[in-house]
Amino acid sequence: MPRYFFHISDSSSLDDAGTELPDIAAARAEAVQMSGQIIKQGSMGNLWKDIPWEMKVTDGPLPHGRTLFVLRFTALQSEPPS
């Protein structure tokens, strides 16, 4: 079974162990679920400062793993009306 590595950009959280999943579709679902949990917990750092938060999924530990896909989230807050 392939191993996928989930890396978080703004917290310098590098996944050195990886997670075995049956295929890339399962890795995509896992990345979305993990990202949702992190955002729900409010631990995504500068998201509300218009600084993208990313989860990069690779086929090996960085820096040698090949990037398979990236989830990127950005939040823009409108200025309150005067």
mmCIF file with all atom_site columns, C-alpha atoms in Angstrom, residues 6-68:
data_model
loop_
_atom_site.group_PDB
_atom_site.id
_atom_site.type_symbol
_atom_site.label_atom_id
_atom_site.label_alt_id
_atom_site.label_comp_id
_atom_site.label_asym_id
_atom_site.label_entity_id
_atom_site.label_seq_id
_atom_site.pdbx_PDB_ins_code
_atom_site.Cartn_x
_atom_site.Cartn_y
_atom_site.Cartn_z
_atom_site.occupancy
_atom_site.B_iso_or_equiv
_atom_site.pdbx_formal_charge
_atom_site.auth_seq_id
_atom_site.auth_comp_id
_atom_site.auth_asym_id
_atom_site.auth_atom_id
_atom_site.pdbx_PDB_model_num
ATOM 1  C CA . PHE A 1 6  ? 1.113   15.412 4.754  1.00 0.00 ? 6  PHE A CA 1
ATOM 2  C CA . HIS A 1 7  ? 3.115   18.607 5.315  1.00 0.00 ? 7  HIS A CA 1
ATOM 3  C CA . ILE A 1 8  ? 1.764   21.874 6.745  1.00 0.00 ? 8  ILE A CA 1
ATOM 4  C CA . SER A 1 9  ? 3.380   25.032 5.380  1.00 0.00 ? 9  SER A CA 1
ATOM 5  C CA . ASP A 1 10 ? 2.815   27.744 7.985  1.00 0.00 ? 10 ASP A CA 1
ATOM 6  C CA . SER A 1 11 ? 3.722   25.689 11.040 1.00 0.00 ? 11 SER A CA 1
ATOM 7  C CA . SER A 1 12 ? 6.777   23.978 9.571  1.00 0.00 ? 12 SER A CA 1
ATOM 8  C CA . SER A 1 13 ? 5.096   20.676 10.380 1.00 0.00 ? 13 SER A CA 1
ATOM 9  C CA . LEU A 1 14 ? 6.816   18.069 8.251  1.00 0.00 ? 14 LEU A CA 1
ATOM 10 C CA . ASP A 1 15 ? 5.444   14.548 8.170  1.00 0.00 ? 15 ASP A CA 1
ATOM 11 C CA . ASP A 1 16 ? 8.385   12.166 8.389  1.00 0.00 ? 16 ASP A CA 1
ATOM 12 C CA . ALA A 1 17 ? 6.322   9.020  9.048  1.00 0.00 ? 17 ALA A CA 1
ATOM 13 C CA . GLY A 1 18 ? 3.584   9.232  6.441  1.00 0.00 ? 18 GLY A CA 1
ATOM 14 C CA . THR A 1 19 ? 0.291   7.358  6.323  1.00 0.00 ? 19 THR A CA 1
ATOM 15 C CA . GLU A 1 20 ? -0.460  4.216  4.350  1.00 0.00 ? 20 GLU A CA 1
ATOM 16 C CA . LEU A 1 21 ? -3.564  4.633  2.220  1.00 0.00 ? 21 LEU A CA 1
ATOM 17 C CA . PRO A 1 22 ? -4.944  2.536  -0.634 1.00 0.00 ? 22 PRO A CA 1
ATOM 18 C CA . ASP A 1 23 ? -4.666  5.183  -3.375 1.00 0.00 ? 23 ASP A CA 1
ATOM 19 C CA . ILE A 1 24 ? -4.441  8.883  -4.219 1.00 0.00 ? 24 ILE A CA 1
ATOM 20 C CA . ALA A 1 25 ? -8.219  9.305  -3.904 1.00 0.00 ? 25 ALA A CA 1
ATOM 21 C CA . ALA A 1 26 ? -7.955  8.183  -0.271 1.00 0.00 ? 26 ALA A CA 1
ATOM 22 C CA . ALA A 1 27 ? -4.997  10.565 0.219  1.00 0.00 ? 27 ALA A CA 1
ATOM 23 C CA . ARG A 1 28 ? -7.090  13.446 -1.140 1.00 0.00 ? 28 ARG A CA 1
ATOM 24 C CA . ALA A 1 29 ? -9.945  12.608 1.215  1.00 0.00 ? 29 ALA A CA 1
ATOM 25 C CA . GLU A 1 30 ? -7.516  12.361 4.146  1.00 0.00 ? 30 GLU A CA 1
ATOM 26 C CA . ALA A 1 31 ? -5.938  15.730 3.256  1.00 0.00 ? 31 ALA A CA 1
ATOM 27 C CA . VAL A 1 32 ? -9.330  17.441 3.133  1.00 0.00 ? 32 VAL A CA 1
ATOM 28 C CA . GLN A 1 33 ? -10.370 15.883 6.452  1.00 0.00 ? 33 GLN A CA 1
ATOM 29 C CA . MET A 1 34 ? -7.078  16.795 8.154  1.00 0.00 ? 34 MET A CA 1
ATOM 30 C CA . SER A 1 35 ? -7.205  20.354 6.788  1.00 0.00 ? 35 SER A CA 1
ATOM 31 C CA . GLY A 1 36 ? -10.770 20.759 8.017  1.00 0.00 ? 36 GLY A CA 1
ATOM 32 C CA . GLN A 1 37 ? -9.806  19.629 11.506 1.00 0.00 ? 37 GLN A CA 1
ATOM 33 C CA . ILE A 1 38 ? -6.836  22.015 11.626 1.00 0.00 ? 38 ILE A CA 1
ATOM 34 C CA . ILE A 1 39 ? -8.966  24.942 10.427 1.00 0.00 ? 39 ILE A CA 1
ATOM 35 C CA . LYS A 1 40 ? -11.748 24.003 12.857 1.00 0.00 ? 40 LYS A CA 1
ATOM 36 C CA . GLN A 1 41 ? -9.242  24.025 15.743 1.00 0.00 ? 41 GLN A CA 1
ATOM 37 C CA . GLY A 1 42 ? -8.100  27.510 14.685 1.00 0.00 ? 42 GLY A CA 1
ATOM 38 C CA . SER A 1 43 ? -4.457  26.488 14.469 1.00 0.00 ? 43 SER A CA 1
ATOM 39 C CA . MET A 1 44 ? -3.771  27.609 10.911 1.00 0.00 ? 44 MET A CA 1
ATOM 40 C CA . GLY A 1 45 ? -1.707  30.650 11.842 1.00 0.00 ? 45 GLY A CA 1
ATOM 41 C CA . ASN A 1 46 ? -1.955  33.574 9.457  1.00 0.00 ? 46 ASN A CA 1
ATOM 42 C CA . LEU A 1 47 ? -5.005  32.427 7.489  1.00 0.00 ? 47 LEU A CA 1
ATOM 43 C CA . TRP A 1 48 ? -7.005  35.586 8.295  1.00 0.00 ? 48 TRP A CA 1
ATOM 44 C CA . LYS A 1 49 ? -4.059  37.807 7.381  1.00 0.00 ? 49 LYS A CA 1
ATOM 45 C CA . ASP A 1 50 ? -4.386  36.908 3.672  1.00 0.00 ? 50 ASP A CA 1
ATOM 46 C CA . ILE A 1 51 ? -1.395  34.584 3.949  1.00 0.00 ? 51 ILE A CA 1
ATOM 47 C CA . PRO A 1 52 ? -2.098  31.213 2.324  1.00 0.00 ? 52 PRO A CA 1
ATOM 48 C CA . TRP A 1 53 ? -2.124  28.127 4.499  1.00 0.00 ? 53 TRP A CA 1
ATOM 49 C CA . GLU A 1 54 ? -1.090  24.987 2.659  1.00 0.00 ? 54 GLU A CA 1
ATOM 50 C CA . MET A 1 55 ? -1.046  21.262 3.036  1.00 0.00 ? 55 MET A CA 1
ATOM 51 C CA . LYS A 1 56 ? 1.348   19.627 0.621  1.00 0.00 ? 56 LYS A CA 1
ATOM 52 C CA . VAL A 1 57 ? 0.992   15.888 0.044  1.00 0.00 ? 57 VAL A CA 1
ATOM 53 C CA . THR A 1 58 ? 4.044   14.028 -1.207 1.00 0.00 ? 58 THR A CA 1
ATOM 54 C CA . ASP A 1 59 ? 5.061   10.458 -1.965 1.00 0.00 ? 59 ASP A CA 1
ATOM 55 C CA . GLY A 1 60 ? 8.048   10.598 0.413  1.00 0.00 ? 60 GLY A CA 1
ATOM 56 C CA . PRO A 1 61 ? 9.524   12.675 3.213  1.00 0.00 ? 61 PRO A CA 1
ATOM 57 C CA . LEU A 1 62 ? 10.724  16.131 2.235  1.00 0.00 ? 62 LEU A CA 1
ATOM 58 C CA . PRO A 1 63 ? 12.939  17.247 0.618  1.00 0.00 ? 63 PRO A CA 1
ATOM 59 C CA . HIS A 1 64 ? 13.063  14.082 -1.496 1.00 0.00 ? 64 HIS A CA 1
ATOM 60 C CA . GLY A 1 65 ? 9.353   13.347 -1.838 1.00 0.00 ? 65 GLY A CA 1
ATOM 61 C CA . ARG A 1 66 ? 7.567   14.265 -5.055 1.00 0.00 ? 66 ARG A CA 1
ATOM 62 C CA . THR A 1 67 ? 4.619   16.649 -4.606 1.00 0.00 ? 67 THR A CA 1
ATOM 63 C CA . LEU A 1 68 ? 1.374   14.924 -5.578 1.00 0.00 ? 68 LEU A CA 1
#
